[in-house]
Each structure stands twice: as C-alpha cells, then as structure tokens.
mmCIF file of C-alpha atoms and ligand atoms in Angstrom:
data_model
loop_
_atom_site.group_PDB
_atom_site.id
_atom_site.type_symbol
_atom_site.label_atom_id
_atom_site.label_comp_id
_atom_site.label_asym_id
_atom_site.label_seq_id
_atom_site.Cartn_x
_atom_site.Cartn_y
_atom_site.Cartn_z
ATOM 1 C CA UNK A 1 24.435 24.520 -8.657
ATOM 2 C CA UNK A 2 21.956 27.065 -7.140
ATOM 3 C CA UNK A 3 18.899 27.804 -8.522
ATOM 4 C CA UNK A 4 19.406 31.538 -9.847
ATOM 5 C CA UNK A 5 17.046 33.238 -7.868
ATOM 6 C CA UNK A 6 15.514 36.386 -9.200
ATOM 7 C CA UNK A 7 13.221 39.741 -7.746
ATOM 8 C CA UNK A 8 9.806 38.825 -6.863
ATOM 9 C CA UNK A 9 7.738 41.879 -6.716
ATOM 10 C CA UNK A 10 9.499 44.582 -4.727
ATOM 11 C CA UNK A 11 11.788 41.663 -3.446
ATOM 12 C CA UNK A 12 15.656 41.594 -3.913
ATOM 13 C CA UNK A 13 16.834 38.272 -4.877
ATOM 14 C CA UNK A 14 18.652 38.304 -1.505
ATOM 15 C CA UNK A 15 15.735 38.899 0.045
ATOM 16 C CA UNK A 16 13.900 35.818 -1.909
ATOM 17 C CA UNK A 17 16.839 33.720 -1.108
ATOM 18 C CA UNK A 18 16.623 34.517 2.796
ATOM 19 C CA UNK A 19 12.672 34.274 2.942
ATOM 20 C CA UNK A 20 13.198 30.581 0.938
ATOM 21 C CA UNK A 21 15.801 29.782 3.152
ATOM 22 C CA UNK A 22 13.860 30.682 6.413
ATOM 23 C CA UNK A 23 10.697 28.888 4.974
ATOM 24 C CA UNK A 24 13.483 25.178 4.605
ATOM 25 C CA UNK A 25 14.396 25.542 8.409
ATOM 26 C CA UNK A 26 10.874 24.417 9.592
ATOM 27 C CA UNK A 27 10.507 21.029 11.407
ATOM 28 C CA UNK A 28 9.185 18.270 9.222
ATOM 29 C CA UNK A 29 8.093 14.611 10.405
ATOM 30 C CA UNK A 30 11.646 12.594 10.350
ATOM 31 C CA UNK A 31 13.529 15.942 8.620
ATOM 32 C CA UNK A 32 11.852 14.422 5.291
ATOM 33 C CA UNK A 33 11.189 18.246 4.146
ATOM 34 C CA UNK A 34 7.883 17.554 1.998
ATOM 35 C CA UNK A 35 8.253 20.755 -0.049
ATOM 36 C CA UNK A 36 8.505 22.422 -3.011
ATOM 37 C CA UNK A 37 8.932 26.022 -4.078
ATOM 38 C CA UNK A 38 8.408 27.338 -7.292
ATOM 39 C CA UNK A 39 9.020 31.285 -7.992
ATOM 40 C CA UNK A 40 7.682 32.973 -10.761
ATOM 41 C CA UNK A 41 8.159 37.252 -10.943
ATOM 42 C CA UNK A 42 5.395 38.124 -8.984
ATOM 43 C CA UNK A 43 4.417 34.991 -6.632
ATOM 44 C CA UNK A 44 6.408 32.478 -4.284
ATOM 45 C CA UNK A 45 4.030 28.810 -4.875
ATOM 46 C CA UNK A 46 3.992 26.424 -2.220
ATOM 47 C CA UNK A 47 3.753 23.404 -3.268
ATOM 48 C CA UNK A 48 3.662 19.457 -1.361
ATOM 49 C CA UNK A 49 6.324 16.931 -2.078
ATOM 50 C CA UNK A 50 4.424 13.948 -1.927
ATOM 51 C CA UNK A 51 7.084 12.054 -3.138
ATOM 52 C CA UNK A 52 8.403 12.710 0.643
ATOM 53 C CA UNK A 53 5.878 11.168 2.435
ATOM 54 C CA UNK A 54 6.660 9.062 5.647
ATOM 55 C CA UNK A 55 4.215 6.462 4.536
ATOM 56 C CA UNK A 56 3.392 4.495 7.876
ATOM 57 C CA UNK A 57 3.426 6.843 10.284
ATOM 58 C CA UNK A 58 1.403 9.581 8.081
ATOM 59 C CA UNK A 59 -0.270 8.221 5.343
ATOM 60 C CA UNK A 60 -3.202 10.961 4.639
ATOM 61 C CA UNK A 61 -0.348 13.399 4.308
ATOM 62 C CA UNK A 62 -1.670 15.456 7.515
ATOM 63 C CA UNK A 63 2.009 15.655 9.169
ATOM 64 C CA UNK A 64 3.125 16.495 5.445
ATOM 65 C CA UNK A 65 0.571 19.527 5.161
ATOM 66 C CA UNK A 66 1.698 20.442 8.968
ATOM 67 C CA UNK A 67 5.335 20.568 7.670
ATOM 68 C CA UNK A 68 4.123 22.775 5.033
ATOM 69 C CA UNK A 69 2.257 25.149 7.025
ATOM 70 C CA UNK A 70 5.358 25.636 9.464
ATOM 71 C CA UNK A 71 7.679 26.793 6.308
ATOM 72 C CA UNK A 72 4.639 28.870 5.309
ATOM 73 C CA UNK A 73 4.790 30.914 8.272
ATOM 74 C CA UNK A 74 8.445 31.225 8.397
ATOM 75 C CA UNK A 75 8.456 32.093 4.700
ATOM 76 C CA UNK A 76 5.413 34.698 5.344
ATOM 77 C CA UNK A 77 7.549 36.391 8.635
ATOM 78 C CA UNK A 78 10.332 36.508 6.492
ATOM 79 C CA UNK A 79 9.014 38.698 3.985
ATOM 80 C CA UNK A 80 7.028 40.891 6.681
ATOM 81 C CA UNK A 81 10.293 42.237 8.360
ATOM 82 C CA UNK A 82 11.622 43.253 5.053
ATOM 83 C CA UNK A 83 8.577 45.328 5.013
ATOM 84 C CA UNK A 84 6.767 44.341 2.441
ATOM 85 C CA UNK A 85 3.021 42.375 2.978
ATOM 86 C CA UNK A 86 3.485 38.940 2.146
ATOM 87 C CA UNK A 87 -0.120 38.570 0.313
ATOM 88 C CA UNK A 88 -0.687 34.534 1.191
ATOM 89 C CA UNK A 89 -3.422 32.410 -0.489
ATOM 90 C CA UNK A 90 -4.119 28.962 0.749
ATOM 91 C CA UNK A 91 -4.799 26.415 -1.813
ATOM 92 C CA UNK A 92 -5.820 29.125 -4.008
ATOM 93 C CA UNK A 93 -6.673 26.634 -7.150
ATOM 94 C CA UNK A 94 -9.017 23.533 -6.865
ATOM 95 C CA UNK A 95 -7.412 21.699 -9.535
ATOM 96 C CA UNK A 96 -4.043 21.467 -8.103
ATOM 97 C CA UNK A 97 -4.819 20.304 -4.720
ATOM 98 C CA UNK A 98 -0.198 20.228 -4.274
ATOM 99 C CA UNK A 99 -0.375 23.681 -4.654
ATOM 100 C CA UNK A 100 -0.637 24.803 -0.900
ATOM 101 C CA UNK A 101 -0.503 28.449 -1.147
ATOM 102 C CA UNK A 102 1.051 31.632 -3.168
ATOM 103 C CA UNK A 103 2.927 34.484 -0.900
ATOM 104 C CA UNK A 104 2.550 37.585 -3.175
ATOM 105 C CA UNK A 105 4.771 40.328 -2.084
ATOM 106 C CA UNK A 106 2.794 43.465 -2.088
ATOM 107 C CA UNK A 107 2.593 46.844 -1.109
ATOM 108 C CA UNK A 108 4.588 47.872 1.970
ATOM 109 C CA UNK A 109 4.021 47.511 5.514
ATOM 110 C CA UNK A 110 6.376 48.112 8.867
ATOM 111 C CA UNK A 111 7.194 44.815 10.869
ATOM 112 C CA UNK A 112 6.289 44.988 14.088
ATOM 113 C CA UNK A 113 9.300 44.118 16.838
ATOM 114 C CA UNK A 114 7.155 40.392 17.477
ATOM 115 C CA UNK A 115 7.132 39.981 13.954
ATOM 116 C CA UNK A 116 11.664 40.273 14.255
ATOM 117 C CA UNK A 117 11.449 38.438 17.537
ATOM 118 C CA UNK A 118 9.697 35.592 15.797
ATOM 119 C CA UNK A 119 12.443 35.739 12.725
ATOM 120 C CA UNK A 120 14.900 36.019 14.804
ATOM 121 C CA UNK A 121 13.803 32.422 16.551
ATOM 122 C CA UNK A 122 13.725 30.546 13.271
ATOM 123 C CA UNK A 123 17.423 29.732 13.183
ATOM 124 C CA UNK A 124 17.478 28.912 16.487
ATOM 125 C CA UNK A 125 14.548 26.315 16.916
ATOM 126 C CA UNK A 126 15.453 22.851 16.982
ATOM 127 C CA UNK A 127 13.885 20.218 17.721
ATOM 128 C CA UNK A 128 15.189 18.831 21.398
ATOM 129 C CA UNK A 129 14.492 14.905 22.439
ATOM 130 C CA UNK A 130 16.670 15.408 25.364
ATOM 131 C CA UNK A 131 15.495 15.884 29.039
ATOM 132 C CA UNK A 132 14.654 19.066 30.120
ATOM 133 C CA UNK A 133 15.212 20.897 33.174
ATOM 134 C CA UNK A 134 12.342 20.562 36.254
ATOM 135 C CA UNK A 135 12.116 23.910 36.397
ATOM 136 C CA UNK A 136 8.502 24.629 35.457
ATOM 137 C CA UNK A 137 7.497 27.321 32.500
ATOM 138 C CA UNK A 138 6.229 30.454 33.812
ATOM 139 C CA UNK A 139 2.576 31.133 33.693
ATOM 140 C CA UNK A 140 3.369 34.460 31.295
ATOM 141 C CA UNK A 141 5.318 32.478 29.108
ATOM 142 C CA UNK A 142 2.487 29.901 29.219
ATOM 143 C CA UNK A 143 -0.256 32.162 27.835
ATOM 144 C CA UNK A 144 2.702 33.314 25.028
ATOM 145 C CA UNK A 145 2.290 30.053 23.793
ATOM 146 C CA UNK A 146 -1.309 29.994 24.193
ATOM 147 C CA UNK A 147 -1.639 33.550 22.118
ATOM 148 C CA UNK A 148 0.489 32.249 19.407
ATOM 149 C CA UNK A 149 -1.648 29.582 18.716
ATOM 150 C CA UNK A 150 -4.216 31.623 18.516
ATOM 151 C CA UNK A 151 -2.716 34.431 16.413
ATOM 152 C CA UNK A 152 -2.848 32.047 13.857
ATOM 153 C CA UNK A 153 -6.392 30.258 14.474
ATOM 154 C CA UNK A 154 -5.115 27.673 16.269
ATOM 155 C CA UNK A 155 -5.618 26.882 19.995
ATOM 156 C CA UNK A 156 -3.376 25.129 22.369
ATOM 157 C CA UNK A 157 -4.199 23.194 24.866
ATOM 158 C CA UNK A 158 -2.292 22.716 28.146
ATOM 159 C CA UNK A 159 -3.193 19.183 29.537
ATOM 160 C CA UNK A 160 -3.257 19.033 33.797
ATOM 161 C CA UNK A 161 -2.285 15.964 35.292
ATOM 162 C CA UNK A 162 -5.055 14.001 35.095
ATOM 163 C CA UNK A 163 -5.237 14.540 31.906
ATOM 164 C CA UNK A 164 -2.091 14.038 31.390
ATOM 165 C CA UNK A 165 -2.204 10.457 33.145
ATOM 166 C CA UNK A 166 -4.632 9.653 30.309
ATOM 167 C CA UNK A 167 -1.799 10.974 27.544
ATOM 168 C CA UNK A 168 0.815 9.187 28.729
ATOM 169 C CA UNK A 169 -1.670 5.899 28.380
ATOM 170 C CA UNK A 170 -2.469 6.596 24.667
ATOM 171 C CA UNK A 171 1.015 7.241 24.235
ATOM 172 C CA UNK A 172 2.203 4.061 24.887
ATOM 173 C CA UNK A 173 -0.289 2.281 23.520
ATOM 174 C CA UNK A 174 -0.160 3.891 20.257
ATOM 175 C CA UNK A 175 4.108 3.890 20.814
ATOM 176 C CA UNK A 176 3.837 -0.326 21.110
ATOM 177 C CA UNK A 177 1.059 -0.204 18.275
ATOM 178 C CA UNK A 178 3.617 1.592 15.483
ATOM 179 C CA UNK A 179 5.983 -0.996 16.581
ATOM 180 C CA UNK A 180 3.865 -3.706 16.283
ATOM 181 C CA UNK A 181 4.011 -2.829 12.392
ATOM 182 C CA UNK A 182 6.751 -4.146 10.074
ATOM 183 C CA UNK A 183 6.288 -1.359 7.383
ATOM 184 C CA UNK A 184 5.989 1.084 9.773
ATOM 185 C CA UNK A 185 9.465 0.337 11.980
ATOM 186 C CA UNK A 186 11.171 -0.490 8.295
ATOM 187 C CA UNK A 187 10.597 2.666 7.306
ATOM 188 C CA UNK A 188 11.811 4.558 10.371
ATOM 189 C CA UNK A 189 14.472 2.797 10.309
ATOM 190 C CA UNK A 190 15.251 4.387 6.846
ATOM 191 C CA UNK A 191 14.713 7.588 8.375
ATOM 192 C CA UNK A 192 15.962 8.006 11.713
ATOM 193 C CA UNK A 193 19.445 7.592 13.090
ATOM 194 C CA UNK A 194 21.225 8.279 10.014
ATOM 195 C CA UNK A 195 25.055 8.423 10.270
ATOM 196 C CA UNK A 196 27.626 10.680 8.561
ATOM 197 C CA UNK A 197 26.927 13.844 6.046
ATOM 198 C CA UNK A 198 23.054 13.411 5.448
ATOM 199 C CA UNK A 199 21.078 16.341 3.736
ATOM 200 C CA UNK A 200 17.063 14.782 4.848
ATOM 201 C CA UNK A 201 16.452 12.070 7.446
ATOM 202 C CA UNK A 202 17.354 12.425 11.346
ATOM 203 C CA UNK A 203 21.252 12.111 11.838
ATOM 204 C CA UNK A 204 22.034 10.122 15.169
ATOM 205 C CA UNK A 205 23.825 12.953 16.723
ATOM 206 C CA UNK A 206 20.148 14.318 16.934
ATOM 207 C CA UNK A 207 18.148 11.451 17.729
ATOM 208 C CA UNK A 208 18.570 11.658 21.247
ATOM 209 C CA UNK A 209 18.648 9.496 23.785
ATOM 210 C CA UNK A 210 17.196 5.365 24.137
ATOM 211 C CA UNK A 211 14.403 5.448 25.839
ATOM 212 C CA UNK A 212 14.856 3.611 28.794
ATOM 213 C CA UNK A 213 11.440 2.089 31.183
ATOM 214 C CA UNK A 214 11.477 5.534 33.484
ATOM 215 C CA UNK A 215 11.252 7.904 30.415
ATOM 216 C CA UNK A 216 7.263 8.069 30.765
ATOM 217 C CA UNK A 217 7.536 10.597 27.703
ATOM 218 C CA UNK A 218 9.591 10.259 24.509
ATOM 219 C CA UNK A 219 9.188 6.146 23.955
ATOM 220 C CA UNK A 220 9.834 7.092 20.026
ATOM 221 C CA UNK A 221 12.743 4.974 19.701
ATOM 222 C CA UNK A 222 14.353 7.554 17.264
ATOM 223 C CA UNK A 223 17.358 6.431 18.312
ATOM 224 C CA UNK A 224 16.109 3.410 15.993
ATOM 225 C CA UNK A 225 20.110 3.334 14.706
ATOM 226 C CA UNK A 226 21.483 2.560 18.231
ATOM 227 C CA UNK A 227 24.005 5.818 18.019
ATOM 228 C CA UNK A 228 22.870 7.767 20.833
ATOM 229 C CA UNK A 229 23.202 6.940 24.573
ATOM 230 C CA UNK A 230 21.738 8.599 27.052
ATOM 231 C CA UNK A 231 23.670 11.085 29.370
ATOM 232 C CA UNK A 232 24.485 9.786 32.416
ATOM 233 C CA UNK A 233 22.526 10.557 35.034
ATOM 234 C CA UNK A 234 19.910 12.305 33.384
ATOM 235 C CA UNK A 235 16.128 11.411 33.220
ATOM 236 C CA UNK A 236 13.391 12.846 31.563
ATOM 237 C CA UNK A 237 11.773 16.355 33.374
ATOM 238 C CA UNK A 238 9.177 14.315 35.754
ATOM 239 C CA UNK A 239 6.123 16.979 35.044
ATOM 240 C CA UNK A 240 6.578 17.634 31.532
ATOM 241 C CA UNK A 241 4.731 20.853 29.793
ATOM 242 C CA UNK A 242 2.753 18.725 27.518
ATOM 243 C CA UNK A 243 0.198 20.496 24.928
ATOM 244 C CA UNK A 244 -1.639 19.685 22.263
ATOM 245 C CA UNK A 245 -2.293 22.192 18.951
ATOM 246 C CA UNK A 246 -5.478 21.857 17.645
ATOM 247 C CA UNK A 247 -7.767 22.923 14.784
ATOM 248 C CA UNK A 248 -11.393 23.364 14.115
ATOM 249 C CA UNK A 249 -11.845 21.211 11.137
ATOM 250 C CA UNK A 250 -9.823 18.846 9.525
ATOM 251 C CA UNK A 251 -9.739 19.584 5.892
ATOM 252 C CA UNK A 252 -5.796 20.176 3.863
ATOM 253 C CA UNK A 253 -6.640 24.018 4.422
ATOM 254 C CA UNK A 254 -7.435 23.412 8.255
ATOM 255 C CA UNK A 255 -3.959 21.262 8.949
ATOM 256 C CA UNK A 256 -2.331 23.983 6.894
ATOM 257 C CA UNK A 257 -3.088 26.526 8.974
ATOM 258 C CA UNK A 258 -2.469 24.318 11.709
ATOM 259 C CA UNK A 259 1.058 23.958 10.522
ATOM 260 C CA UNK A 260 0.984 27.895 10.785
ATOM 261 C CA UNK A 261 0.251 27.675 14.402
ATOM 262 C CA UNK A 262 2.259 24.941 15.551
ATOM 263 C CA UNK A 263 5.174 26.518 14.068
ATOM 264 C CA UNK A 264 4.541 30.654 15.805
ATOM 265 C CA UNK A 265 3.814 28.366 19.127
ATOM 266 C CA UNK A 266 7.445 27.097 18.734
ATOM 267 C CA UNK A 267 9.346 29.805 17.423
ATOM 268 C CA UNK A 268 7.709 31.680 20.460
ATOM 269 C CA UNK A 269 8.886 28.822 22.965
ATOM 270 C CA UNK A 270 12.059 29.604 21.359
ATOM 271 C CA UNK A 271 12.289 33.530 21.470
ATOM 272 C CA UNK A 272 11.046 32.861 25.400
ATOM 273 C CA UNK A 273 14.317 29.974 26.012
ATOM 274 C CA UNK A 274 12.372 27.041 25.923
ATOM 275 C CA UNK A 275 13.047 24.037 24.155
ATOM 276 C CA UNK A 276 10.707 22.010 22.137
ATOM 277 C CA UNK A 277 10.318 18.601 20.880
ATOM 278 C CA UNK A 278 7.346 16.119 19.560
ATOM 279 C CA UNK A 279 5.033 12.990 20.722
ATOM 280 C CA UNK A 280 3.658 12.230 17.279
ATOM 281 C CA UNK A 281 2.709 8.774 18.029
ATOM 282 C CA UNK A 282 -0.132 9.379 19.253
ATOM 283 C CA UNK A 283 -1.923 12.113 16.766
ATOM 284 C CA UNK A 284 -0.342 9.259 13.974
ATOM 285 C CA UNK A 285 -2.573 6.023 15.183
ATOM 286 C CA UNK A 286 -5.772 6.884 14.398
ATOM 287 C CA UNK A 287 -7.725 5.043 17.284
ATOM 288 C CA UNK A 288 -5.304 7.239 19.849
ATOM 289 C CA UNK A 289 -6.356 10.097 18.189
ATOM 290 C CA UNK A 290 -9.654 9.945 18.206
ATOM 291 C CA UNK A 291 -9.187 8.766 22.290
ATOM 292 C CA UNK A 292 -6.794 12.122 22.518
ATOM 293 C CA UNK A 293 -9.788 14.145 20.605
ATOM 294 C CA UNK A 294 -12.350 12.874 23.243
ATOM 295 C CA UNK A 295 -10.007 13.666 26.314
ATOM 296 C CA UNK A 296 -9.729 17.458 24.555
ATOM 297 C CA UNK A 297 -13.711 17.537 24.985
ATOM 298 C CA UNK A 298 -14.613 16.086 21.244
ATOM 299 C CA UNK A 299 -15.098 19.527 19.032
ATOM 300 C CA UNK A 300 -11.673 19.836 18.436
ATOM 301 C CA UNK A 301 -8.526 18.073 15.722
ATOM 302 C CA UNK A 302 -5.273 17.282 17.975
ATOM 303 C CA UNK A 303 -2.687 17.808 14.963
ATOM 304 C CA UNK A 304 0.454 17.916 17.379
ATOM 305 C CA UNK A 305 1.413 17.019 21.003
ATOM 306 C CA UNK A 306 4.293 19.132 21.654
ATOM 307 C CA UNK A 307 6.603 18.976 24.765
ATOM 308 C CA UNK A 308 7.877 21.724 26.013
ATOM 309 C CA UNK A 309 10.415 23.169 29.101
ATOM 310 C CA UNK A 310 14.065 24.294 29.363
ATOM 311 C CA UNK A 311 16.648 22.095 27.684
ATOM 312 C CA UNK A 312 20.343 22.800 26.863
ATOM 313 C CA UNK A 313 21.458 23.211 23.228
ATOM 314 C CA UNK A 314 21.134 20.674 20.679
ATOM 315 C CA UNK A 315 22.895 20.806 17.253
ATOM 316 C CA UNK A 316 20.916 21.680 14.152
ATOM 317 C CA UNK A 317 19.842 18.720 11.628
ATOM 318 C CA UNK A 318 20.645 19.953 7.869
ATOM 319 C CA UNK A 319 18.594 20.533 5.006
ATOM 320 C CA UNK A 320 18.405 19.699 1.286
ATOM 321 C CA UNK A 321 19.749 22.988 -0.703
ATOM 322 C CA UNK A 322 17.368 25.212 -2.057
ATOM 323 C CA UNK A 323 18.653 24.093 -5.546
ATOM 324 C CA UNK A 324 16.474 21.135 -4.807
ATOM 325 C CA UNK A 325 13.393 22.723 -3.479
ATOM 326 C CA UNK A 326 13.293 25.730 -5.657
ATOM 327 C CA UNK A 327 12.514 26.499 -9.116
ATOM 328 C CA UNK A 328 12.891 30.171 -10.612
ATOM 329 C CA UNK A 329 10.799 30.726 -13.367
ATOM 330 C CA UNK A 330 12.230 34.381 -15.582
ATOM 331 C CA UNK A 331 10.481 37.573 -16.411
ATOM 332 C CA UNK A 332 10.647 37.638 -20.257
ATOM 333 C CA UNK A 333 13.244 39.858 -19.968
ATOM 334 C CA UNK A 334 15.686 37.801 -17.797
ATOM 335 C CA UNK A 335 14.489 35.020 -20.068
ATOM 336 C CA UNK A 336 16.008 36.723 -23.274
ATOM 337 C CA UNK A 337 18.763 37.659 -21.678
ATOM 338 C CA UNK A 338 19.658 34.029 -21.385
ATOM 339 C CA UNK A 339 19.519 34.551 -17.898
ATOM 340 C CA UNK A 340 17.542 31.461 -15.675
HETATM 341 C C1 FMN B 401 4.395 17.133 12.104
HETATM 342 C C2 FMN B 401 5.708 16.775 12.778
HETATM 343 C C3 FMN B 401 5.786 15.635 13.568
HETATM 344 C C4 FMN B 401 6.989 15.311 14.213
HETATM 345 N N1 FMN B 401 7.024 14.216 15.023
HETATM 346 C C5 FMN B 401 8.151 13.926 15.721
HETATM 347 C C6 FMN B 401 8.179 12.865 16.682
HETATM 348 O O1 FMN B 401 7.187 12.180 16.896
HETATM 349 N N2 FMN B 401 9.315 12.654 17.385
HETATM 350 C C7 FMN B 401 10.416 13.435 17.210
HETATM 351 O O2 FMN B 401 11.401 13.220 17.895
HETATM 352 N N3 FMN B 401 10.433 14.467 16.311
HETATM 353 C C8 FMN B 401 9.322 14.728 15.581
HETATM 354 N N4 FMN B 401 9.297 15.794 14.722
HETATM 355 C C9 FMN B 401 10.482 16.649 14.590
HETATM 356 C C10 FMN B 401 11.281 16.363 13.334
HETATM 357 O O3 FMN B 401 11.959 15.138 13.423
HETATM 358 C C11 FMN B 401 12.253 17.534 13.120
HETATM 359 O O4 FMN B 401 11.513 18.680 12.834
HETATM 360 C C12 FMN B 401 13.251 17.291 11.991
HETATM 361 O O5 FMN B 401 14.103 16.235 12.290
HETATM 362 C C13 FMN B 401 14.079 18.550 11.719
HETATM 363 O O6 FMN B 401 14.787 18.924 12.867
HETATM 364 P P1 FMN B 401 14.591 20.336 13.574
HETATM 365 O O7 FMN B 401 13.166 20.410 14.028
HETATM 366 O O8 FMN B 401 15.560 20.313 14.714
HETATM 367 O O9 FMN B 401 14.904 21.412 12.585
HETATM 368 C C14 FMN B 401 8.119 16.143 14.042
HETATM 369 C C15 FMN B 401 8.021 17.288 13.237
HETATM 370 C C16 FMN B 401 6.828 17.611 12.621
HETATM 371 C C17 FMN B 401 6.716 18.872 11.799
#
C-alpha cells in the first residue's frame, strides 16, 4: 500500500511525493538505501536506517551518512524548483543523533535554470562500472565539477598522474585487504550480484563487468555473483578522470554535507554527459585512507573517489517503495477525518 502522503507547508502532496521520490534515487553503498523519511504537516525528517548498514565495508556509518546527504540534496532541489525554499537543518536535535536533518518548506523563492538542470539529472544518474570512452573530459566541464563541490562546501580534487600512480597502489592494496576478510566478502556477497526482481542490493545486470589483470581501476569484484561478463573487446579508459571529494572535518554533520557534494558533483557530471561510478575500497580501509589523506596534502577527509568520463547507458538499479521509507504523520484535521 502507499503511504498516504499529505501537504507539507505550501506543498501539494504530489509535490511531497515527487521531492520523496527524487530524494530515494540517490546512490547508496551496495543500493542498501540507509534511509528513512518521516513527514509531519510542516517538516520532511531525515532520518538514518542503521538497520541498513553494510557492516564490513562501512562500519562507522560514514558511507551511510554519505548516502544520506546525496538524497538530502536531491530532496532539497526538488522542492527548490517548485519554488518554494526548502528550509534544511542538519542534525538539528542532539538527542537523536538518526535524525539527519528537517527540510521545512517555506516561503517562496524562483529556481534558478541550474537548480532544473540539476533535477532534471537525478533520474538520469546511474551509477556506471563499465569502461568509458578515452576521450578525455573537457577542462570547462572539469571546473563544473570542481564548482559543484564547492557549491556545497565540498572540494574536489583532480589527482595528476603521479598521483594517480600512488591511487592505483592503495587501491589494490586496500582491494586484496577487503578480500582478505571473511565477513567482509560474506557480506558482499549478500549484496552484490543479486539475480531476478530485487527492490535493495546490486542486481547483476548492473554489476558490471569481472575485473580482469589489465583493469588497473574497478578491482571491486561486484560482479561477486559471476553474472556479468565483460564486453568483448573492451578495456577500461587507460587515463581515467579520477577525483576524490573531500571535507574539512570529519564529524556526522561534515560527511553529511559531504554526501551533499558528492551527489551536485554527480548530478552535474550527468547534466554535462558524463558517466560516473565509485572506488570505495580505498576511503573504506582505514590505513588506505589515511595514505590517500596524506597524498591529498594531510588537512583534508577523502569521503569518495569517484571515476569519471563518457560511458554508454547503463540500466537503472530499483528502489524500495516509498511505502517503506516514508511515514506520514496527519494534521489533526486529516487525523479526524480518519484520513492517514
Ligand atoms: C558512499 C557510496 C559508496 C559506493 N561505493 C561503490 C563502490 O565502491 N563500487 C561500486 O561499484 N559502486 C559503489 N557505489 C554505488 C552504489 O552501488 C550505487 O549507488 C547503488 O547500487 C545504486 O545504483 P545507482 O547509483 O545506479 O542508482 C557507492 C555509492 C555510494 C553512495
């Protein structure tokens, strides 16, 4: 059944069910979808699903809070270009450390055309494992990305190829590390590779393909299930765009926002026709990341490693329905009309 969704504020309930909708499509570690919703009339609560943690691979719940902060934004955008402010409030109560953030639709304000553009790109963002196209991303585009990031108090950095060198090192280090661990590889084997009509979890159509010894960067075996094969004569781009979104601190508020950035620097690849896709590994094993944080300088949180270039399409991987992520609370009045 859906969840009867009501007005918030000057919202329709359309409009409540397409901003909660938007806020679902972000990307979340192995499409576990750590969130929660709960509306009441005047205030959309974010809340974490720590019941959805990936365990192993993420066990401070710093991907989970990333996940979070990428359906804020979408949620937040949402609401903008009906032209209302979306009023947001990160971890507004110190006693309920779940509850991420409230979005209070308030007064009214025009969307601006980035703020459509960047709608516009939700739907069409998906995650892409595949190999990507030589061709190199423009330096305009580049600096996009870069201004995204920092639109939301991020920053993204662009590593060169010596740099890179050193990456692709931690990488695989951290990559054989993660598989070195029992609970670790039983549990992404739970996750990843999933066959048939699956609502959470990576399906294998998705999973791309097996890493073979020339794919330098995505070792990630999430083709863990054994489904996907690699197109034929295709290898991985051999100067990938790799960079990493940072933060300042470290704190849940500081990953949040994080999440905010990581998500505007990839619906932004997307409005610009790039593809996207992740390198998690090595932000996950702790020792890596503190190596990656000391290539970046040492002041600064790596939170995600992000490749990026020109891919062709990939399907979409589904979502839970909002009838279990949401929860509608009624205005008295709904309420005694036996409405709810
Ligand atoms: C914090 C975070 C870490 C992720 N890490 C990886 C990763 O290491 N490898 C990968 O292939 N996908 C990774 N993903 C992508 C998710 O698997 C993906 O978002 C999810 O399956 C939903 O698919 P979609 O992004 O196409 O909507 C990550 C996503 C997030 C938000």
């Amino acid at each position: 059944m859906n969840p009867h969704i009501l007005p918030i504020g000057s919202l329709t309930a359309d409009q409540v069910r397409k901003a909660l909708l938007a806020a679902i499509a972000a990307p979340s570690l192995c499409n576990s979808q750590p969130w929660r919703f709960h509306c009441t009339p005047s205030v959309i609560e974010l809340h974490a699903d720590r019941s959805r943690t990936i365990h192993a691979a993420d066990p401070e719940h710093r991907e989970l809070v990333l996940a979070c902060g990428a359906a804020l934004l979408n949620l937040r955008l949402t609401i903008r270009v009906t032209g209302v402010h979306p009023d947001v409030r990160i971890l507004p109560d110190r006693t309920q450390p779940d509850l991420l953030a409230t979005v209070r639709p308030a007064g009214p304000r025009p969307a601006t055309p980035l703020d459509h553009a960047l709608v516009a790109a939700i739907p069409r963002r998906h995650t892409n494992r595949r190999p990507f196209l030589p061709s190199p991303v423009p330096t305009p585009l580049r600096s996009q990305l870069r201004q995204a990031a920092e639109a939301e108090r991020g920053w993204l950095a662009f590593l060169d190829q010596p740099r890179l060198a050193v990456l692709q090192n931690l990488v695989h280090r951290a990559h054989q590390a993660q598989l070195a661990d029992e609970a670790f590889v039983a549990e992404w084997r739970q996750w990843i590779g999933r066959d048939g009509d699956t609502r959470d979890g990576v399906p294998a159509r998705t999973s791309g393909p097996r890493p073979e010894p020339q794919d330098e960067w995505v070792l990630r075996d999430y083709s863990a299930g054994q489904a996907a094969r690699r197109v034929a004569g295709k290898d991985f781009e051999p100067e990938p765009l790799i960079c990493v979104l940072g933060s300042f601190q470290d704190s849940p508020a500081a990953q949040l926002q994080a999440g905010l950035a990581m998500q505007r620097v990839l619906l932004t690849a997307t409005g610009g026709g790039l593809s996207s896709s992740f390198l998690s590994q090595v932000v996950e094993v702790p020792t890596a990341r503190a190596d990656l944080r000391a290539l970046l300088g040492g002041g600064l949180w790596p939170q995600a490693v992000l490749r990026i270039g020109y891919g062709s399409p990939v399907p979409a991987t589904p979502r839970r329905p909002l009838e279990d992520v949401v929860t509608c609370e009624p205005t008295p009045a709904h309420a005694s009309h036996g409405h709810g």
